[in-house]
Each structure stands twice: as structure tokens, then as C-alpha cells.
Amino acid sequence: MYRTKQYVERSWGEIKNEIDLAHESQPDASRIFLADGDALSLSTSRLIQILEYLQGKFSKLERISCYAMPRNLIQKNPSELSQLKRAGLGMLYVGIETGNDLLLKRVTKGATSRGIIQGCIRAKECGFTLSCMVILGLGGKKYTQDHIKDTARVLSDISPHYLGALTLILEEGIYAEFMTKFGEKFEHLDDFEILDELQRLIEFLQPNSPIVFRANHASNIYSVGGTLPEDKGRLTSLIMELRRHPEKLKPKVLRRF
């Protein structure tokens, strides 16, 4: 998503002006997302300045959120994260993608499963609402077992408040890059194998607190959702039904990443 962009920290004057313009057009906004993909790389003091200005500007503001990479959550110590939480940052979106260390290296995620767990638990302990994303099919046919087993392990340890499962789609422009990074032959999963991964992920998850689960992204072959572990049985039955009736799956022409 951000491969064509260069990381640049904008001046306070630019940021303040953009907030003022946003307030003029949407003064009653209740939710604000800090863009782009690496907002937490800013210094804690600058982030607090932004958060406090937003809080003072938008009287109906209920939630401020942003993306968070695992390394962001490790680089910020607990004191800094707690300060950001008190200043109004409430929800973090973390792209885990996979819990398998080999695959994390192959896709150059810049994190290990241990680091992902450490960073996410730190964020939860500091009071943040955590929404995590993983990608079905990321290991291809060769690594499908390891991908799901390790991803379920990492998610069980973290037990995020929300979990989204996307499905790997290599669109034009990133196909060659992905294959080069992967470093070996990659075989895509077919729809039935994606359903198998989805079912195994749901079955293997053993969270220590409820997870609101969704697989309703445009990339998914079918939209499912529920609360885990409470809805494991219902979701498993649905997946088995989809295997028997593949005509219910979303047409490939409608799938996007």
C-alpha cells in the first residue's frame, strides 16, 4: 500500500493546518485516523501535540486510531505508550500477516513472531484496543500448515480485541516483487484450500479473552464473522457448507486487495 511513498515527517504547521481544514469540513467528526502507515514513528512529544490539538478541536471526538507496526510498539516504551493513550489515542491496527518466522522473513515484514507478541501485549497492557490482521494463503501450498499453526499460536498469545483475516491476492505491480522476495517457487491456494486455512485458524485459536473476528475484506472468497471462541462451531459449520456449495463463493472477478 505504501511502497510508492517515502517516509517524511511533516512540520507542525502543516499538520495543524490540515487539522483546521478537516474541522472546517467535518466539525462533528467523531472518529479520526492518523495517516499514513507509520504514524507511530513520530516522536512521542509530537504525537501528543497532535492528539491534544485534535481533542481540543473536535468536540464530538470519540476515537482516534492509527496503524502500528510491531517495531513501533517495541520502540515506544510502556511509559510512552501510556502517555499516548492518556492523550487520546485509543485504537491500534496491527498487520501481523503471519505468525511463522520463516514467512515473516520471506515477505520482509521486519518483525519476528516473538517481537509481534511482545509489542501487541505491551499495547494491550497500556490500555489500547487492538485490531490485528492476518493473510490467508500467504504461505502458499508448501507452508500452509506452518502458516496457520504459528499464526493461531501468536494470535492466541496476543488475544486482540478484533481480528481480520484477508486473503492473498497478488495484483499487477506487486506480483514480481512478492515472488522475488519469497525466494522459491510459490503455489497459490485454491478456494477449497483457503477454506481449509480459514477453518484451521478458527479451530486452532485459543484466546484468553473474546475476539471479534471478521473475514469480510474485499479479498475474501466469502464474508464470515463472529466472536471467538464462542462462535467456533457455527463458523466451522458454515465453512463446511461452503465446501458443499462452492457456487456461493464470491466470483474471482469481484475480489480485490
Short mmCIF file of C-alpha atoms in Angstrom, two decimals:
data_model
loop_
_atom_site.label_atom_id
_atom_site.label_comp_id
_atom_site.label_asym_id
_atom_site.label_seq_id
_atom_site.Cartn_x
_atom_site.Cartn_y
_atom_site.Cartn_z
CA MET A 1 0.00 0.00 0.00
CA TYR A 2 2.79 2.43 0.91
CA ARG A 3 5.62 1.07 -1.28
CA THR A 4 5.46 4.13 -3.57
CA LYS A 5 5.68 6.59 -0.68
CA GLN A 6 8.75 7.88 1.11
CA TYR A 7 8.61 8.38 4.88
CA VAL A 8 8.61 12.10 5.64
CA GLU A 9 7.77 13.87 8.89
CA ARG A 10 5.71 16.95 8.19
CA SER A 11 6.09 20.18 10.14
CA TRP A 12 3.71 21.08 12.95
CA GLY A 13 2.46 24.00 10.86
CA GLU A 14 1.42 21.67 8.02
CA ILE A 15 -0.23 19.21 10.39
CA LYS A 16 -2.08 21.94 12.28
CA ASN A 17 -3.32 23.48 9.04
CA GLU A 18 -4.63 20.12 7.82
CA ILE A 19 -6.46 19.55 11.11
CA ASP A 20 -8.01 23.02 10.85
CA LEU A 21 -9.17 22.33 7.29
CA ALA A 22 -10.63 18.98 8.34
CA HIS A 23 -12.51 20.68 11.16
CA GLU A 24 -13.96 23.22 8.75
CA SER A 25 -15.35 20.50 6.51
CA GLN A 26 -16.34 17.97 9.20
CA PRO A 27 -16.67 19.73 12.57
CA ASP A 28 -18.81 16.95 14.04
CA ALA A 29 -16.39 14.12 13.23
CA SER A 30 -16.40 11.50 15.98
CA ARG A 31 -13.60 9.23 14.68
CA ILE A 32 -10.21 10.23 13.33
CA PHE A 33 -7.48 8.06 11.82
CA LEU A 34 -3.87 9.25 11.84
CA ALA A 35 -2.42 8.59 8.39
CA ASP A 36 -0.30 7.26 6.80
CA GLY A 37 1.08 3.84 7.59
CA ASP A 38 3.81 4.74 10.06
CA ALA A 39 2.40 7.46 12.32
CA LEU A 40 3.87 5.92 15.48
CA SER A 41 7.38 6.54 14.15
CA LEU A 42 6.86 10.19 15.11
CA SER A 43 8.31 11.26 18.43
CA THR A 44 6.01 10.79 21.41
CA SER A 45 6.04 14.52 22.10
CA ARG A 46 4.89 15.36 18.54
CA LEU A 47 2.17 12.72 18.65
CA ILE A 48 0.89 14.06 21.95
CA GLN A 49 0.86 17.57 20.44
CA ILE A 50 -1.28 16.28 17.57
CA LEU A 51 -3.61 14.29 19.82
CA GLU A 52 -4.19 17.16 22.23
CA TYR A 53 -4.90 19.56 19.37
CA LEU A 54 -7.42 17.12 17.89
CA GLN A 55 -9.10 16.69 21.26
CA GLY A 56 -9.44 20.45 21.64
CA LYS A 57 -10.64 20.97 18.08
CA PHE A 58 -13.30 18.26 17.68
CA SER A 59 -15.89 18.48 20.45
CA LYS A 60 -17.63 15.21 19.46
CA LEU A 61 -14.48 13.15 19.07
CA GLU A 62 -14.91 9.60 20.39
CA ARG A 63 -11.92 7.72 18.98
CA ILE A 64 -8.51 8.37 17.46
CA SER A 65 -6.73 5.43 15.85
CA CYS A 66 -3.75 4.63 13.64
CA TYR A 67 -1.75 1.81 12.13
CA ALA A 68 1.01 0.37 14.28
CA MET A 69 3.85 -1.81 13.09
CA PRO A 70 5.24 -4.31 15.61
CA ARG A 71 8.54 -2.44 15.71
CA ASN A 72 6.68 0.78 16.61
CA LEU A 73 5.23 -0.92 19.68
CA ILE A 74 8.64 -2.17 20.76
CA GLN A 75 10.43 1.13 20.12
CA LYS A 76 7.91 3.00 22.28
CA ASN A 77 8.42 2.08 25.93
CA PRO A 78 5.40 1.43 28.17
CA SER A 79 5.57 4.94 29.61
CA GLU A 80 5.40 6.50 26.14
CA LEU A 81 2.52 4.27 25.07
CA SER A 82 0.63 5.12 28.25
CA GLN A 83 1.14 8.83 27.59
CA LEU A 84 -0.27 8.42 24.08
CA LYS A 85 -3.26 6.53 25.47
CA ARG A 86 -3.96 9.28 28.00
CA ALA A 87 -3.64 11.90 25.26
CA GLY A 88 -6.47 10.24 23.32
CA LEU A 89 -5.00 7.59 21.01
CA GLY A 90 -7.31 4.66 21.62
CA MET A 91 -7.13 2.02 18.89
CA LEU A 92 -4.22 0.46 17.01
CA TYR A 93 -4.38 -1.56 13.79
CA VAL A 94 -1.55 -4.07 13.52
CA GLY A 95 -0.80 -6.04 10.37
CA ILE A 96 0.56 -9.34 11.67
CA GLU A 97 0.13 -11.15 8.31
CA THR A 98 1.55 -14.43 9.68
CA GLY A 99 2.98 -15.86 12.88
CA ASN A 100 5.56 -18.00 11.08
CA ASP A 101 9.08 -16.63 11.34
CA LEU A 102 10.25 -18.01 8.01
CA LEU A 103 7.35 -16.38 6.18
CA LEU A 104 7.79 -13.12 8.09
CA LYS A 105 11.35 -13.05 6.78
CA ARG A 106 10.31 -14.04 3.25
CA VAL A 107 7.82 -11.17 2.99
CA THR A 108 10.28 -8.75 4.68
CA LYS A 109 7.85 -7.88 7.45
CA GLY A 110 10.66 -6.58 9.64
CA ALA A 111 9.45 -8.47 12.69
CA THR A 112 9.62 -11.86 14.37
CA SER A 113 6.73 -13.71 15.96
CA ARG A 114 8.25 -13.04 19.37
CA GLY A 115 8.51 -9.32 18.64
CA ILE A 116 4.92 -9.20 17.39
CA ILE A 117 3.66 -10.85 20.57
CA GLN A 118 5.79 -8.61 22.77
CA GLY A 119 4.69 -5.39 21.05
CA CYS A 120 1.00 -6.27 20.93
CA ILE A 121 0.84 -7.40 24.56
CA ARG A 122 2.62 -4.19 25.56
CA ALA A 123 -0.03 -2.16 23.73
CA LYS A 124 -2.87 -4.07 25.38
CA GLU A 125 -1.32 -3.66 28.82
CA CYS A 126 -1.20 0.10 28.19
CA GLY A 127 -4.94 0.09 27.55
CA PHE A 128 -5.15 0.20 23.75
CA THR A 129 -7.86 -1.52 21.78
CA LEU A 130 -6.04 -3.80 19.36
CA SER A 131 -7.20 -4.82 15.90
CA CYS A 132 -4.95 -7.32 14.10
CA MET A 133 -4.90 -8.52 10.51
CA VAL A 134 -3.60 -11.78 9.03
CA ILE A 135 -3.45 -13.01 5.43
CA LEU A 136 -4.82 -16.38 4.38
CA GLY A 137 -2.76 -18.10 1.68
CA LEU A 138 0.43 -16.20 2.47
CA GLY A 139 2.49 -19.38 2.75
CA GLY A 140 1.22 -20.93 -0.44
CA LYS A 141 0.76 -24.68 -0.69
CA LYS A 142 4.16 -25.55 0.79
CA TYR A 143 3.83 -23.64 4.05
CA THR A 144 0.06 -23.67 4.61
CA GLN A 145 0.27 -25.89 7.70
CA ASP A 146 3.06 -23.89 9.37
CA HIS A 147 1.45 -20.58 8.43
CA ILE A 148 -1.85 -21.32 10.14
CA LYS A 149 -0.42 -23.22 13.12
CA ASP A 150 2.01 -20.43 14.00
CA THR A 151 -0.45 -17.64 13.23
CA ALA A 152 -3.02 -19.19 15.56
CA ARG A 153 -0.35 -19.53 18.25
CA VAL A 154 0.66 -15.88 18.00
CA LEU A 155 -2.96 -14.68 17.97
CA SER A 156 -3.83 -16.87 20.95
CA ASP A 157 -0.96 -15.34 22.93
CA ILE A 158 -2.00 -11.80 21.98
CA SER A 159 -5.79 -12.27 22.07
CA PRO A 160 -6.51 -8.98 20.26
CA HIS A 161 -9.89 -7.36 20.68
CA TYR A 162 -10.53 -7.57 16.94
CA LEU A 163 -9.14 -9.87 14.24
CA GLY A 164 -9.48 -9.59 10.48
CA ALA A 165 -8.48 -12.27 8.00
CA LEU A 166 -7.71 -11.16 4.46
CA THR A 167 -6.84 -13.42 1.52
CA LEU A 168 -3.66 -13.11 -0.52
CA ILE A 169 -4.17 -11.54 -3.93
CA LEU A 170 -1.08 -10.56 -5.92
CA GLU A 171 -2.22 -7.78 -8.19
CA GLU A 172 -0.28 -6.47 -11.13
CA GLY A 173 2.65 -4.40 -9.92
CA ILE A 174 3.41 -6.45 -6.81
CA TYR A 175 3.44 -9.99 -8.23
CA ALA A 176 7.08 -9.89 -9.38
CA GLU A 177 8.19 -8.17 -6.18
CA PHE A 178 6.48 -10.77 -4.00
CA MET A 179 7.94 -13.69 -5.97
CA THR A 180 11.43 -12.21 -5.80
CA LYS A 181 11.21 -11.71 -2.04
CA PHE A 182 9.74 -15.16 -1.46
CA GLY A 183 12.84 -16.69 -2.96
CA GLU A 184 11.39 -20.03 -4.11
CA LYS A 185 8.52 -21.43 -6.11
CA PHE A 186 5.20 -20.19 -4.76
CA GLU A 187 1.96 -22.05 -5.46
CA HIS A 188 -1.28 -20.23 -4.73
CA LEU A 189 -4.01 -21.96 -2.75
CA ASP A 190 -7.28 -22.68 -4.48
CA ASP A 191 -10.62 -21.72 -2.91
CA PHE A 192 -11.03 -25.02 -1.07
CA GLU A 193 -7.55 -24.71 0.41
CA ILE A 194 -8.32 -21.16 1.55
CA LEU A 195 -11.44 -22.51 3.26
CA ASP A 196 -9.24 -25.14 4.93
CA GLU A 197 -6.90 -22.43 6.23
CA LEU A 198 -9.82 -20.38 7.49
CA GLN A 199 -11.28 -23.38 9.30
CA ARG A 200 -7.96 -24.37 10.86
CA LEU A 201 -7.30 -20.81 12.00
CA ILE A 202 -10.68 -20.71 13.73
CA GLU A 203 -10.25 -24.17 15.27
CA PHE A 204 -6.65 -23.61 16.47
CA LEU A 205 -7.31 -20.24 18.10
CA GLN A 206 -7.33 -20.48 21.90
CA PRO A 207 -7.69 -16.85 23.04
CA ASN A 208 -7.66 -15.89 26.70
CA SER A 209 -10.36 -13.29 26.04
CA PRO A 210 -13.07 -12.96 23.36
CA ILE A 211 -12.02 -11.89 19.86
CA VAL A 212 -14.39 -10.20 17.44
CA PHE A 213 -13.48 -11.97 14.20
CA ARG A 214 -14.20 -10.86 10.64
CA ALA A 215 -13.20 -12.25 7.23
CA ASN A 216 -15.19 -9.76 5.18
CA HIS A 217 -12.48 -7.90 3.29
CA ALA A 218 -12.90 -7.47 -0.48
CA SER A 219 -10.18 -10.10 -0.97
CA ASN A 220 -12.07 -12.82 0.87
CA ILE A 221 -13.86 -15.59 -1.00
CA TYR A 222 -16.86 -15.33 1.36
CA SER A 223 -17.73 -12.97 4.20
CA VAL A 224 -17.86 -14.58 7.63
CA GLY A 225 -17.79 -13.19 11.14
CA GLY A 226 -18.44 -13.90 14.78
CA THR A 227 -16.90 -13.90 18.23
CA LEU A 228 -14.22 -16.43 19.11
CA PRO A 229 -14.19 -18.88 20.72
CA GLU A 230 -17.97 -18.64 21.22
CA ASP A 231 -18.86 -18.99 17.53
CA LYS A 232 -16.33 -21.65 16.54
CA GLY A 233 -19.00 -24.28 15.94
CA ARG A 234 -21.22 -22.04 13.85
CA LEU A 235 -18.34 -20.77 11.71
CA THR A 236 -17.00 -24.27 11.17
CA SER A 237 -20.44 -25.46 10.05
CA LEU A 238 -20.67 -22.53 7.65
CA ILE A 239 -17.28 -23.36 6.11
CA MET A 240 -18.31 -26.99 5.66
CA GLU A 241 -21.49 -25.79 3.94
CA LEU A 242 -19.43 -23.63 1.58
CA ARG A 243 -17.34 -26.65 0.64
CA ARG A 244 -20.51 -28.44 -0.38
CA HIS A 245 -21.81 -25.41 -2.28
CA PRO A 246 -18.84 -23.60 -3.86
CA GLU A 247 -21.26 -21.68 -6.08
CA LYS A 248 -21.90 -19.48 -3.02
CA LEU A 249 -18.30 -18.22 -3.04
CA LYS A 250 -17.58 -14.74 -4.34
CA PRO A 251 -16.67 -14.70 -8.06
CA LYS A 252 -12.97 -14.09 -8.59
CA VAL A 253 -13.67 -11.02 -10.71
CA LEU A 254 -15.14 -9.32 -7.63
CA ARG A 255 -12.18 -10.00 -5.33
CA ARG A 256 -9.77 -7.14 -4.62
CA PHE A 257 -6.91 -6.49 -2.21
#
